[in-house]
mmCIF file of C-alpha atoms and ligand atoms in Angstrom:
data_model
loop_
_atom_site.group_PDB
_atom_site.id
_atom_site.type_symbol
_atom_site.label_atom_id
_atom_site.label_comp_id
_atom_site.label_asym_id
_atom_site.label_seq_id
_atom_site.Cartn_x
_atom_site.Cartn_y
_atom_site.Cartn_z
ATOM 1 C CA UNK A 1 4.302 -216.764 69.033
ATOM 2 C CA UNK A 2 0.801 -218.427 69.265
ATOM 3 C CA UNK A 3 -0.933 -215.051 68.255
ATOM 4 C CA UNK A 4 0.696 -215.369 64.706
ATOM 5 C CA UNK A 5 -1.069 -218.889 64.254
ATOM 6 C CA UNK A 6 -4.147 -219.191 62.484
ATOM 7 C CA UNK A 7 -6.497 -221.285 64.369
ATOM 8 C CA UNK A 8 -9.011 -224.048 63.174
ATOM 9 C CA UNK A 9 -7.883 -223.703 59.562
ATOM 10 C CA UNK A 10 -9.625 -225.944 56.941
ATOM 11 C CA UNK A 11 -7.066 -228.248 55.335
ATOM 12 C CA UNK A 12 -9.397 -228.804 52.237
ATOM 13 C CA UNK A 13 -8.468 -225.168 51.064
ATOM 14 C CA UNK A 14 -4.886 -225.967 51.362
ATOM 15 C CA UNK A 15 -4.915 -229.408 49.330
ATOM 16 C CA UNK A 16 -5.391 -229.667 45.499
ATOM 17 C CA UNK A 17 -7.954 -232.554 46.395
ATOM 18 C CA UNK A 18 -9.951 -230.580 48.611
ATOM 19 C CA UNK A 19 -10.290 -232.993 51.510
ATOM 20 C CA UNK A 20 -9.355 -232.939 55.064
ATOM 21 C CA UNK A 21 -10.549 -231.530 58.474
ATOM 22 C CA UNK A 22 -8.981 -228.503 60.191
ATOM 23 C CA UNK A 23 -5.611 -228.013 61.222
ATOM 24 C CA UNK A 24 -5.521 -226.763 65.093
ATOM 25 C CA UNK A 25 -3.240 -224.107 63.820
ATOM 26 C CA UNK A 26 -1.733 -223.065 60.608
ATOM 27 C CA UNK A 27 1.475 -220.885 60.393
ATOM 28 C CA UNK A 28 2.929 -219.534 57.011
ATOM 29 C CA UNK A 29 6.720 -219.279 57.359
ATOM 30 C CA UNK A 30 8.804 -216.866 55.039
ATOM 31 C CA UNK A 31 12.153 -217.828 56.140
ATOM 32 C CA UNK A 32 14.054 -220.369 57.975
ATOM 33 C CA UNK A 33 14.289 -218.230 61.040
ATOM 34 C CA UNK A 34 10.464 -218.159 61.419
ATOM 35 C CA UNK A 35 10.432 -221.789 60.731
ATOM 36 C CA UNK A 36 12.951 -222.662 63.377
ATOM 37 C CA UNK A 37 10.832 -220.599 65.912
ATOM 38 C CA UNK A 38 7.687 -221.971 65.119
ATOM 39 C CA UNK A 39 9.071 -225.650 65.608
ATOM 40 C CA UNK A 40 10.582 -224.988 68.835
ATOM 41 C CA UNK A 41 7.435 -223.367 70.112
ATOM 42 C CA UNK A 42 5.477 -226.516 68.972
ATOM 43 C CA UNK A 43 7.968 -228.711 70.694
ATOM 44 C CA UNK A 44 7.705 -226.822 73.826
ATOM 45 C CA UNK A 45 4.012 -227.237 73.904
ATOM 46 C CA UNK A 46 4.157 -230.968 72.860
ATOM 47 C CA UNK A 47 2.372 -230.138 69.752
ATOM 48 C CA UNK A 48 2.977 -232.116 66.531
ATOM 49 C CA UNK A 49 3.745 -230.273 63.292
ATOM 50 C CA UNK A 50 3.817 -230.949 59.682
ATOM 51 C CA UNK A 51 5.419 -229.051 56.674
ATOM 52 C CA UNK A 52 3.341 -228.270 53.809
ATOM 53 C CA UNK A 53 4.089 -227.142 50.283
ATOM 54 C CA UNK A 54 1.543 -226.674 47.811
ATOM 55 C CA UNK A 55 -0.736 -229.685 49.117
ATOM 56 C CA UNK A 56 -0.683 -231.346 45.964
ATOM 57 C CA UNK A 57 0.473 -234.489 46.819
ATOM 58 C CA UNK A 58 -1.042 -234.883 50.404
ATOM 59 C CA UNK A 59 -4.324 -236.102 51.702
ATOM 60 C CA UNK A 60 -5.432 -235.207 55.594
ATOM 61 C CA UNK A 61 -7.696 -237.009 57.628
ATOM 62 C CA UNK A 62 -11.339 -236.085 57.940
ATOM 63 C CA UNK A 63 -10.762 -235.375 61.553
ATOM 64 C CA UNK A 64 -8.044 -232.707 60.324
ATOM 65 C CA UNK A 65 -4.562 -232.502 61.984
ATOM 66 C CA UNK A 66 -4.393 -231.787 65.707
ATOM 67 C CA UNK A 67 -1.157 -229.752 65.722
ATOM 68 C CA UNK A 68 0.607 -226.996 63.522
ATOM 69 C CA UNK A 69 0.611 -227.130 59.881
ATOM 70 C CA UNK A 70 3.676 -224.978 58.564
ATOM 71 C CA UNK A 71 2.911 -223.631 55.127
ATOM 72 C CA UNK A 72 6.133 -222.904 53.252
ATOM 73 C CA UNK A 73 6.127 -219.548 51.676
ATOM 74 C CA UNK A 74 9.987 -218.932 51.574
ATOM 75 C CA UNK A 75 10.613 -217.214 48.394
ATOM 76 C CA UNK A 76 13.855 -216.274 46.265
ATOM 77 C CA UNK A 77 15.465 -216.970 43.082
ATOM 78 C CA UNK A 78 18.920 -216.248 41.893
ATOM 79 C CA UNK A 79 20.481 -217.330 38.562
ATOM 80 C CA UNK A 80 24.384 -217.343 37.421
ATOM 81 C CA UNK A 81 24.659 -217.743 33.925
ATOM 82 C CA UNK A 82 28.060 -218.765 32.059
ATOM 83 C CA UNK A 83 28.577 -220.002 28.435
ATOM 84 C CA UNK A 84 26.886 -223.131 28.448
ATOM 85 C CA UNK A 85 24.868 -223.497 31.647
ATOM 86 C CA UNK A 86 23.018 -221.644 34.299
ATOM 87 C CA UNK A 87 23.022 -222.334 38.113
ATOM 88 C CA UNK A 88 19.557 -221.673 39.761
ATOM 89 C CA UNK A 89 19.336 -221.293 43.421
ATOM 90 C CA UNK A 90 15.740 -221.363 44.266
ATOM 91 C CA UNK A 91 13.991 -221.011 47.668
ATOM 92 C CA UNK A 92 11.727 -223.901 48.567
ATOM 93 C CA UNK A 93 8.343 -221.887 48.679
ATOM 94 C CA UNK A 94 8.644 -220.815 45.035
ATOM 95 C CA UNK A 95 6.065 -222.509 42.780
ATOM 96 C CA UNK A 96 7.816 -225.160 40.405
ATOM 97 C CA UNK A 97 5.693 -224.063 37.432
ATOM 98 C CA UNK A 98 6.918 -220.477 37.606
ATOM 99 C CA UNK A 99 10.488 -221.564 37.824
ATOM 100 C CA UNK A 100 10.112 -223.626 34.689
ATOM 101 C CA UNK A 101 8.335 -220.869 32.881
ATOM 102 C CA UNK A 102 11.380 -218.323 33.816
ATOM 103 C CA UNK A 103 13.773 -221.172 32.891
ATOM 104 C CA UNK A 104 12.348 -221.734 29.469
ATOM 105 C CA UNK A 105 12.114 -217.774 28.997
ATOM 106 C CA UNK A 106 15.871 -217.655 29.665
ATOM 107 C CA UNK A 107 16.417 -220.517 27.048
ATOM 108 C CA UNK A 108 17.607 -222.863 29.729
ATOM 109 C CA UNK A 109 16.876 -226.660 28.955
ATOM 110 C CA UNK A 110 16.281 -229.707 30.912
ATOM 111 C CA UNK A 111 12.837 -228.941 32.732
ATOM 112 C CA UNK A 112 10.353 -227.673 29.907
ATOM 113 C CA UNK A 113 8.785 -231.172 29.764
ATOM 114 C CA UNK A 114 7.893 -231.074 33.635
ATOM 115 C CA UNK A 115 5.739 -227.948 32.893
ATOM 116 C CA UNK A 116 2.478 -227.655 34.664
ATOM 117 C CA UNK A 117 3.322 -229.944 37.699
ATOM 118 C CA UNK A 118 1.731 -228.218 40.755
ATOM 119 C CA UNK A 119 3.345 -227.453 43.956
ATOM 120 C CA UNK A 120 6.475 -225.910 45.360
ATOM 121 C CA UNK A 121 10.077 -226.169 44.469
ATOM 122 C CA UNK A 122 10.879 -227.498 47.816
ATOM 123 C CA UNK A 123 8.730 -230.580 47.410
ATOM 124 C CA UNK A 124 10.184 -231.538 43.925
ATOM 125 C CA UNK A 125 13.241 -233.492 45.571
ATOM 126 C CA UNK A 126 10.966 -235.244 47.850
ATOM 127 C CA UNK A 127 9.363 -237.511 45.376
ATOM 128 C CA UNK A 128 11.818 -236.724 42.570
ATOM 129 C CA UNK A 129 8.977 -235.349 40.502
ATOM 130 C CA UNK A 130 9.192 -236.186 36.678
ATOM 131 C CA UNK A 131 7.017 -236.283 33.436
ATOM 132 C CA UNK A 132 7.229 -236.689 29.973
ATOM 133 C CA UNK A 133 10.823 -238.379 30.027
ATOM 134 C CA UNK A 134 12.420 -235.532 32.424
ATOM 135 C CA UNK A 135 13.087 -235.969 36.317
ATOM 136 C CA UNK A 136 14.343 -233.264 38.566
ATOM 137 C CA UNK A 137 17.160 -235.480 39.737
ATOM 138 C CA UNK A 138 18.616 -234.921 36.025
ATOM 139 C CA UNK A 139 19.155 -231.336 36.833
ATOM 140 C CA UNK A 140 19.411 -231.080 40.616
ATOM 141 C CA UNK A 141 23.027 -230.293 41.662
ATOM 142 C CA UNK A 142 22.040 -229.927 45.639
ATOM 143 C CA UNK A 143 19.639 -229.531 48.056
ATOM 144 C CA UNK A 144 19.855 -227.362 51.253
ATOM 145 C CA UNK A 145 18.059 -228.372 54.108
ATOM 146 C CA UNK A 146 17.449 -227.675 57.688
ATOM 147 C CA UNK A 147 17.844 -230.619 60.046
ATOM 148 C CA UNK A 148 14.707 -230.501 62.334
ATOM 149 C CA UNK A 149 16.593 -232.525 64.970
ATOM 150 C CA UNK A 150 19.431 -230.328 65.273
ATOM 151 C CA UNK A 151 18.441 -227.079 63.575
ATOM 152 C CA UNK A 152 21.495 -227.123 61.535
ATOM 153 C CA UNK A 153 21.576 -226.259 57.956
ATOM 154 C CA UNK A 154 22.997 -229.095 55.721
ATOM 155 C CA UNK A 155 23.506 -229.394 51.992
ATOM 156 C CA UNK A 156 23.202 -232.776 50.210
ATOM 157 C CA UNK A 157 24.697 -233.072 46.741
ATOM 158 C CA UNK A 158 22.696 -234.885 43.920
ATOM 159 C CA UNK A 159 24.292 -238.585 44.920
ATOM 160 C CA UNK A 160 23.495 -237.988 48.533
ATOM 161 C CA UNK A 161 19.818 -237.284 48.113
ATOM 162 C CA UNK A 162 19.255 -241.122 47.248
ATOM 163 C CA UNK A 163 16.934 -240.372 44.171
ATOM 164 C CA UNK A 164 14.976 -243.264 42.441
ATOM 165 C CA UNK A 165 11.762 -243.239 40.494
ATOM 166 C CA UNK A 166 9.384 -241.081 42.514
ATOM 167 C CA UNK A 167 11.337 -241.226 45.665
ATOM 168 C CA UNK A 168 14.651 -240.059 47.546
ATOM 169 C CA UNK A 169 15.976 -239.978 51.000
ATOM 170 C CA UNK A 170 13.448 -237.222 51.927
ATOM 171 C CA UNK A 171 10.604 -239.475 51.289
ATOM 172 C CA UNK A 172 12.004 -242.581 52.747
ATOM 173 C CA UNK A 173 14.658 -243.208 55.363
ATOM 174 C CA UNK A 174 14.655 -239.205 56.316
ATOM 175 C CA UNK A 175 10.993 -238.500 55.711
ATOM 176 C CA UNK A 176 10.043 -235.784 58.071
ATOM 177 C CA UNK A 177 13.559 -235.040 59.167
ATOM 178 C CA UNK A 178 14.542 -232.189 56.930
ATOM 179 C CA UNK A 179 13.035 -228.918 56.095
ATOM 180 C CA UNK A 180 14.095 -228.510 52.454
ATOM 181 C CA UNK A 181 14.971 -224.697 52.198
ATOM 182 C CA UNK A 182 16.276 -224.439 48.654
ATOM 183 C CA UNK A 183 17.364 -226.405 45.563
ATOM 184 C CA UNK A 184 20.254 -225.772 43.167
ATOM 185 C CA UNK A 185 19.500 -226.625 39.767
ATOM 186 C CA UNK A 186 21.965 -226.929 36.861
ATOM 187 C CA UNK A 187 20.462 -225.986 33.401
ATOM 188 C CA UNK A 188 21.888 -226.508 30.033
ATOM 189 C CA UNK A 189 22.123 -223.581 27.630
ATOM 190 C CA UNK A 190 23.341 -225.466 24.532
ATOM 191 C CA UNK A 191 21.789 -229.014 24.895
ATOM 192 C CA UNK A 192 19.811 -230.474 22.014
ATOM 193 C CA UNK A 193 15.932 -229.908 22.645
ATOM 194 C CA UNK A 194 14.033 -232.659 21.575
ATOM 195 C CA UNK A 195 10.868 -234.301 22.788
ATOM 196 C CA UNK A 196 12.315 -237.657 24.284
ATOM 197 C CA UNK A 197 8.871 -239.052 24.980
ATOM 198 C CA UNK A 198 6.999 -241.085 22.494
ATOM 199 C CA UNK A 199 3.398 -239.746 22.939
ATOM 200 C CA UNK A 200 4.821 -236.094 23.106
ATOM 201 C CA UNK A 201 6.603 -236.837 19.916
ATOM 202 C CA UNK A 202 3.388 -237.988 18.487
ATOM 203 C CA UNK A 203 1.507 -235.005 19.568
ATOM 204 C CA UNK A 204 3.789 -232.665 18.035
ATOM 205 C CA UNK A 205 3.544 -234.588 14.916
ATOM 206 C CA UNK A 206 -0.290 -234.640 14.867
ATOM 207 C CA UNK A 207 -0.172 -230.695 15.309
ATOM 208 C CA UNK A 208 2.106 -230.657 12.129
ATOM 209 C CA UNK A 209 4.770 -228.735 13.950
ATOM 210 C CA UNK A 210 8.074 -228.868 12.044
ATOM 211 C CA UNK A 211 9.920 -229.141 15.191
ATOM 212 C CA UNK A 212 13.658 -229.366 13.888
ATOM 213 C CA UNK A 213 13.197 -226.159 11.984
ATOM 214 C CA UNK A 214 12.717 -224.180 15.062
ATOM 215 C CA UNK A 215 15.491 -222.038 17.107
ATOM 216 C CA UNK A 216 16.164 -223.330 20.552
ATOM 217 C CA UNK A 217 14.043 -220.821 22.136
ATOM 218 C CA UNK A 218 11.112 -221.660 20.184
ATOM 219 C CA UNK A 219 11.541 -225.468 20.577
ATOM 220 C CA UNK A 220 11.689 -224.929 24.395
ATOM 221 C CA UNK A 221 8.336 -222.855 24.429
ATOM 222 C CA UNK A 222 6.575 -225.095 21.885
ATOM 223 C CA UNK A 223 7.531 -228.163 24.110
ATOM 224 C CA UNK A 224 6.190 -226.257 27.194
ATOM 225 C CA UNK A 225 2.865 -225.355 25.615
ATOM 226 C CA UNK A 226 2.491 -228.884 24.207
ATOM 227 C CA UNK A 227 2.874 -230.436 27.661
ATOM 228 C CA UNK A 228 0.620 -228.014 29.065
ATOM 229 C CA UNK A 229 -2.019 -228.669 26.422
ATOM 230 C CA UNK A 230 -1.734 -232.516 26.763
ATOM 231 C CA UNK A 231 -1.885 -232.059 30.719
ATOM 232 C CA UNK A 232 -4.694 -229.902 30.584
ATOM 233 C CA UNK A 233 -6.653 -232.600 28.392
ATOM 234 C CA UNK A 234 -5.732 -235.068 31.216
ATOM 235 C CA UNK A 235 -7.031 -232.737 33.886
ATOM 236 C CA UNK A 236 -3.199 -232.923 34.937
ATOM 237 C CA UNK A 237 -2.886 -229.151 35.657
ATOM 238 C CA UNK A 238 -4.800 -227.307 38.496
ATOM 239 C CA UNK A 239 -7.775 -225.616 36.825
ATOM 240 C CA UNK A 240 -10.785 -224.396 39.066
ATOM 241 C CA UNK A 241 -13.032 -224.540 35.880
ATOM 242 C CA UNK A 242 -12.396 -228.395 35.516
ATOM 243 C CA UNK A 243 -14.667 -230.677 37.381
ATOM 244 C CA UNK A 244 -11.845 -233.384 37.378
ATOM 245 C CA UNK A 245 -9.248 -231.001 38.886
ATOM 246 C CA UNK A 246 -9.672 -231.940 42.553
ATOM 247 C CA UNK A 247 -6.909 -234.570 42.639
ATOM 248 C CA UNK A 248 -3.410 -235.373 43.663
ATOM 249 C CA UNK A 249 -2.541 -236.092 40.078
ATOM 250 C CA UNK A 250 -1.495 -239.710 39.708
ATOM 251 C CA UNK A 251 -2.857 -241.597 42.792
ATOM 252 C CA UNK A 252 -0.860 -244.716 42.039
ATOM 253 C CA UNK A 253 2.898 -244.969 41.109
ATOM 254 C CA UNK A 254 3.399 -247.075 38.177
ATOM 255 C CA UNK A 255 4.930 -250.473 39.507
ATOM 256 C CA UNK A 256 8.331 -251.438 38.453
ATOM 257 C CA UNK A 257 9.273 -255.116 38.483
ATOM 258 C CA UNK A 258 12.322 -257.185 37.734
ATOM 259 C CA UNK A 259 12.002 -258.770 34.361
ATOM 260 C CA UNK A 260 11.804 -262.302 35.542
ATOM 261 C CA UNK A 261 9.263 -261.584 37.926
ATOM 262 C CA UNK A 262 7.118 -259.763 35.300
ATOM 263 C CA UNK A 263 7.531 -262.788 32.995
ATOM 264 C CA UNK A 264 6.428 -265.299 35.900
ATOM 265 C CA UNK A 265 3.365 -263.244 36.554
ATOM 266 C CA UNK A 266 2.422 -263.187 32.892
ATOM 267 C CA UNK A 267 2.422 -266.976 33.016
ATOM 268 C CA UNK A 268 0.225 -266.850 36.080
ATOM 269 C CA UNK A 269 -2.238 -264.083 35.357
ATOM 270 C CA UNK A 270 -3.959 -264.170 31.973
ATOM 271 C CA UNK A 271 -4.098 -260.672 30.272
ATOM 272 C CA UNK A 272 -0.947 -259.164 31.924
ATOM 273 C CA UNK A 273 1.286 -259.830 28.695
ATOM 274 C CA UNK A 274 -1.120 -257.507 26.804
ATOM 275 C CA UNK A 275 -0.198 -254.533 29.205
ATOM 276 C CA UNK A 276 1.942 -251.737 27.468
ATOM 277 C CA UNK A 277 4.928 -252.286 29.730
ATOM 278 C CA UNK A 278 8.320 -250.681 28.999
ATOM 279 C CA UNK A 279 11.568 -252.647 29.629
ATOM 280 C CA UNK A 280 14.759 -250.903 30.844
ATOM 281 C CA UNK A 281 17.789 -252.278 32.491
ATOM 282 C CA UNK A 282 16.201 -255.582 33.453
ATOM 283 C CA UNK A 283 13.389 -254.045 34.761
ATOM 284 C CA UNK A 284 9.779 -253.676 33.512
ATOM 285 C CA UNK A 285 7.556 -250.544 33.999
ATOM 286 C CA UNK A 286 3.830 -251.204 33.914
ATOM 287 C CA UNK A 287 1.317 -248.200 33.621
ATOM 288 C CA UNK A 288 -1.024 -248.258 36.669
ATOM 289 C CA UNK A 289 -3.823 -246.699 34.466
ATOM 290 C CA UNK A 290 -3.710 -249.800 32.236
ATOM 291 C CA UNK A 291 -3.836 -252.193 35.272
ATOM 292 C CA UNK A 292 -6.685 -250.138 37.015
ATOM 293 C CA UNK A 293 -8.880 -250.210 33.532
ATOM 294 C CA UNK A 294 -8.109 -253.930 33.065
ATOM 295 C CA UNK A 295 -9.287 -254.712 36.578
ATOM 296 C CA UNK A 296 -12.625 -253.276 35.675
ATOM 297 C CA UNK A 297 -12.513 -249.548 36.676
ATOM 298 C CA UNK A 298 -13.503 -247.097 34.049
ATOM 299 C CA UNK A 299 -13.007 -243.244 33.962
ATOM 300 C CA UNK A 300 -15.704 -241.368 35.566
ATOM 301 C CA UNK A 301 -16.531 -244.371 38.100
ATOM 302 C CA UNK A 302 -17.808 -242.696 41.255
ATOM 303 C CA UNK A 303 -18.868 -244.040 44.751
ATOM 304 C CA UNK A 304 -19.354 -242.098 47.901
ATOM 305 C CA UNK A 305 -18.573 -238.997 46.397
ATOM 306 C CA UNK A 306 -14.932 -239.883 45.267
ATOM 307 C CA UNK A 307 -14.102 -241.479 42.013
ATOM 308 C CA UNK A 308 -11.744 -241.916 38.853
ATOM 309 C CA UNK A 309 -11.332 -238.876 36.584
ATOM 310 C CA UNK A 310 -13.238 -238.594 33.466
ATOM 311 C CA UNK A 311 -9.950 -237.731 31.758
ATOM 312 C CA UNK A 312 -7.328 -239.886 33.164
ATOM 313 C CA UNK A 313 -7.797 -243.221 35.090
ATOM 314 C CA UNK A 314 -4.841 -242.827 37.260
ATOM 315 C CA UNK A 315 -6.280 -239.849 38.983
ATOM 316 C CA UNK A 316 -8.684 -240.425 41.867
ATOM 317 C CA UNK A 317 -11.026 -237.103 42.150
ATOM 318 C CA UNK A 318 -12.821 -235.579 45.028
ATOM 319 C CA UNK A 319 -16.505 -235.174 43.907
ATOM 320 C CA UNK A 320 -18.054 -234.046 47.329
ATOM 321 C CA UNK A 321 -16.660 -237.175 49.293
ATOM 322 C CA UNK A 322 -14.375 -237.640 52.010
ATOM 323 C CA UNK A 323 -10.704 -238.971 52.988
ATOM 324 C CA UNK A 324 -12.409 -242.164 54.304
ATOM 325 C CA UNK A 325 -14.424 -242.692 50.923
ATOM 326 C CA UNK A 326 -10.997 -242.091 49.002
ATOM 327 C CA UNK A 327 -8.969 -244.566 51.297
ATOM 328 C CA UNK A 328 -12.008 -247.099 50.511
ATOM 329 C CA UNK A 329 -11.984 -246.597 46.860
ATOM 330 C CA UNK A 330 -8.199 -246.876 46.570
ATOM 331 C CA UNK A 331 -8.321 -249.979 48.493
ATOM 332 C CA UNK A 332 -10.892 -251.384 46.487
ATOM 333 C CA UNK A 333 -8.881 -250.510 43.346
ATOM 334 C CA UNK A 334 -5.589 -252.154 44.989
ATOM 335 C CA UNK A 335 -7.328 -255.318 45.653
ATOM 336 C CA UNK A 336 -8.862 -255.835 42.447
ATOM 337 C CA UNK A 337 -5.494 -255.122 40.617
ATOM 338 C CA UNK A 338 -3.689 -257.762 42.932
ATOM 339 C CA UNK A 339 -6.347 -260.233 42.598
ATOM 340 C CA UNK A 340 -6.456 -259.846 38.574
ATOM 341 C CA UNK A 341 -2.627 -259.636 38.026
ATOM 342 C CA UNK A 342 -0.741 -260.326 41.505
ATOM 343 C CA UNK A 343 0.619 -256.711 41.336
ATOM 344 C CA UNK A 344 0.342 -254.570 44.560
ATOM 345 C CA UNK A 345 -0.133 -250.881 43.605
ATOM 346 C CA UNK A 346 1.625 -248.124 45.781
ATOM 347 C CA UNK A 347 -0.183 -244.668 46.795
ATOM 348 C CA UNK A 348 1.681 -241.696 45.222
ATOM 349 C CA UNK A 349 0.446 -239.061 47.467
ATOM 350 C CA UNK A 350 1.236 -239.331 51.314
ATOM 351 C CA UNK A 351 -1.932 -239.648 53.925
ATOM 352 C CA UNK A 352 -1.510 -237.739 57.054
ATOM 353 C CA UNK A 353 -3.583 -239.282 59.951
HETATM 354 C C1 FAD B 1 -3.098 -232.277 38.706
HETATM 355 C C2 FAD B 1 -1.664 -232.715 39.295
HETATM 356 C C3 FAD B 1 -0.795 -233.102 38.513
HETATM 357 C C4 FAD B 1 0.621 -233.757 38.906
HETATM 358 N N1 FAD B 1 1.505 -234.234 38.037
HETATM 359 C C5 FAD B 1 2.668 -234.759 38.487
HETATM 360 C C6 FAD B 1 3.600 -235.168 37.829
HETATM 361 O O1 FAD B 1 3.346 -235.052 36.441
HETATM 362 N N2 FAD B 1 4.718 -235.731 38.076
HETATM 363 C C7 FAD B 1 4.775 -235.887 39.514
HETATM 364 O O2 FAD B 1 5.927 -236.216 39.851
HETATM 365 N N3 FAD B 1 3.916 -235.356 40.319
HETATM 366 C C8 FAD B 1 2.694 -234.799 39.902
HETATM 367 N N4 FAD B 1 1.831 -234.353 40.959
HETATM 368 C C9 FAD B 1 2.278 -234.494 42.421
HETATM 369 C C10 FAD B 1 2.665 -233.263 43.042
HETATM 370 O O3 FAD B 1 2.542 -232.027 42.126
HETATM 371 C C11 FAD B 1 4.160 -233.248 43.160
HETATM 372 O O4 FAD B 1 4.511 -234.531 44.302
HETATM 373 C C12 FAD B 1 4.767 -231.953 44.005
HETATM 374 O O5 FAD B 1 6.148 -231.857 43.904
HETATM 375 C C13 FAD B 1 3.893 -231.826 45.308
HETATM 376 O O6 FAD B 1 4.416 -230.528 45.664
HETATM 377 P P1 FAD B 1 3.694 -229.713 46.638
HETATM 378 O O7 FAD B 1 4.600 -228.652 47.326
HETATM 379 O O8 FAD B 1 2.310 -229.490 46.540
HETATM 380 O O9 FAD B 1 3.842 -230.772 47.878
HETATM 381 P P2 FAD B 1 2.729 -231.160 49.210
HETATM 382 O O10 FAD B 1 1.743 -231.913 48.853
HETATM 383 O O11 FAD B 1 2.626 -229.927 50.060
HETATM 384 O O12 FAD B 1 3.767 -232.081 50.232
HETATM 385 C C14 FAD B 1 4.227 -233.143 49.490
HETATM 386 C C15 FAD B 1 5.164 -233.898 50.598
HETATM 387 O O13 FAD B 1 6.352 -233.253 50.504
HETATM 388 C C16 FAD B 1 6.754 -232.627 51.827
HETATM 389 N N5 FAD B 1 7.331 -231.531 51.605
HETATM 390 C C17 FAD B 1 6.861 -230.432 50.884
HETATM 391 N N6 FAD B 1 7.734 -229.390 51.077
HETATM 392 C C18 FAD B 1 8.617 -229.864 51.680
HETATM 393 C C19 FAD B 1 9.881 -229.000 52.134
HETATM 394 N N7 FAD B 1 10.216 -227.965 51.774
HETATM 395 N N8 FAD B 1 10.664 -229.863 52.798
HETATM 396 C C20 FAD B 1 10.515 -230.996 53.259
HETATM 397 N N9 FAD B 1 9.385 -231.801 52.896
HETATM 398 C C21 FAD B 1 8.525 -231.095 52.064
HETATM 399 C C22 FAD B 1 5.638 -232.608 52.575
HETATM 400 O O14 FAD B 1 5.613 -232.698 53.906
HETATM 401 C C23 FAD B 1 4.863 -233.965 52.098
HETATM 402 O O15 FAD B 1 5.219 -234.983 52.595
HETATM 403 C C24 FAD B 1 0.757 -233.809 40.597
HETATM 404 C C25 FAD B 1 -0.355 -233.332 41.283
HETATM 405 C C26 FAD B 1 -1.458 -232.785 40.811
HETATM 406 C C27 FAD B 1 -2.515 -232.406 41.751
#
């Protein structure tokens, strides 16, 4: 088995932020049987292992990973259509944005505003990815997974996935327990297609697009292109020609506070009431980007080779630095935000020691 592993593989080549030392071994799996074999082997050798998708939400240590990194390359796409919907069964190693492109091409709604999110399909339920008013939990019917304790294939329906804002059971209670093998999505064919998110709506208006006059297929295509255009301007798509591309996307989750707690903080910390906060169901979501800027960190700020993106203050970028430098900068930002507003920011990407 070991002869199939690639030794001393640079993890910086497998992550969008381009940081991290070497993995002792890398193994690319194309099906669940290969995965089981590799994990059994790693366990027999008392070697730790880690499941990697597209590496767009992960930061490895500068010293690398002293074990087996298993890169998910399990492919497969099936689509069953009925009059009003389509069921997509997608293997976890497929690229998410390619699935969005295919769905839009088939006139299927529900995921077009999540265009351009990097990474694999299997990682989408992990943090319940979302953008511009859509979240994968809105369209996931079920997740099939391999239990890495028992090697049994199990299935979770939407409710059992424990989805929340940028979270799920796979990120919290069951972190590391399952390999997500495939995801079943149900996408509508007849739903009303419209830009729900205010900034997307404004951007379409500014372009002078008469959105309502378009047919369904054109509406979906226009939304996809517009989201991609906005994301590109914010360096939120992977683009090797963009110096701000080496990031994990948003580095901090937008804090969600109970309304009363937010009101109390506004009374104690001056300036917080100016935050463009969004209230919903007794909770208030505050944009981390605003908190970071208000705490004194500007776009383009750099120290020790890592910094804040020139186009989006929520993205921390690698400008030739190290993971240690990134951790230092992120802690510095968190301390400043807590000191100024009493709010503790939470990292979105996962750090692997
Ligand atoms: C430029 C940029 C823009 C981004 N924009 C957004 C955005 O708009 N919205 C958003 O929500 N996120 C965004 N992200 C974050 C990221 O793209 C998503 O979280 C994505 O789903 C990660 O996919 P991945 O395959 O790269 O996962 P990885 O980074 O490889 O892994 C992330 C985590 O998921 C686990 N994992 C991966 N695959 C599996 C599997 N098959 N089974 C079990 N566990 C698994 C890993 O072990 C790890 O813990 C952005 C990132 C970048 C770089």
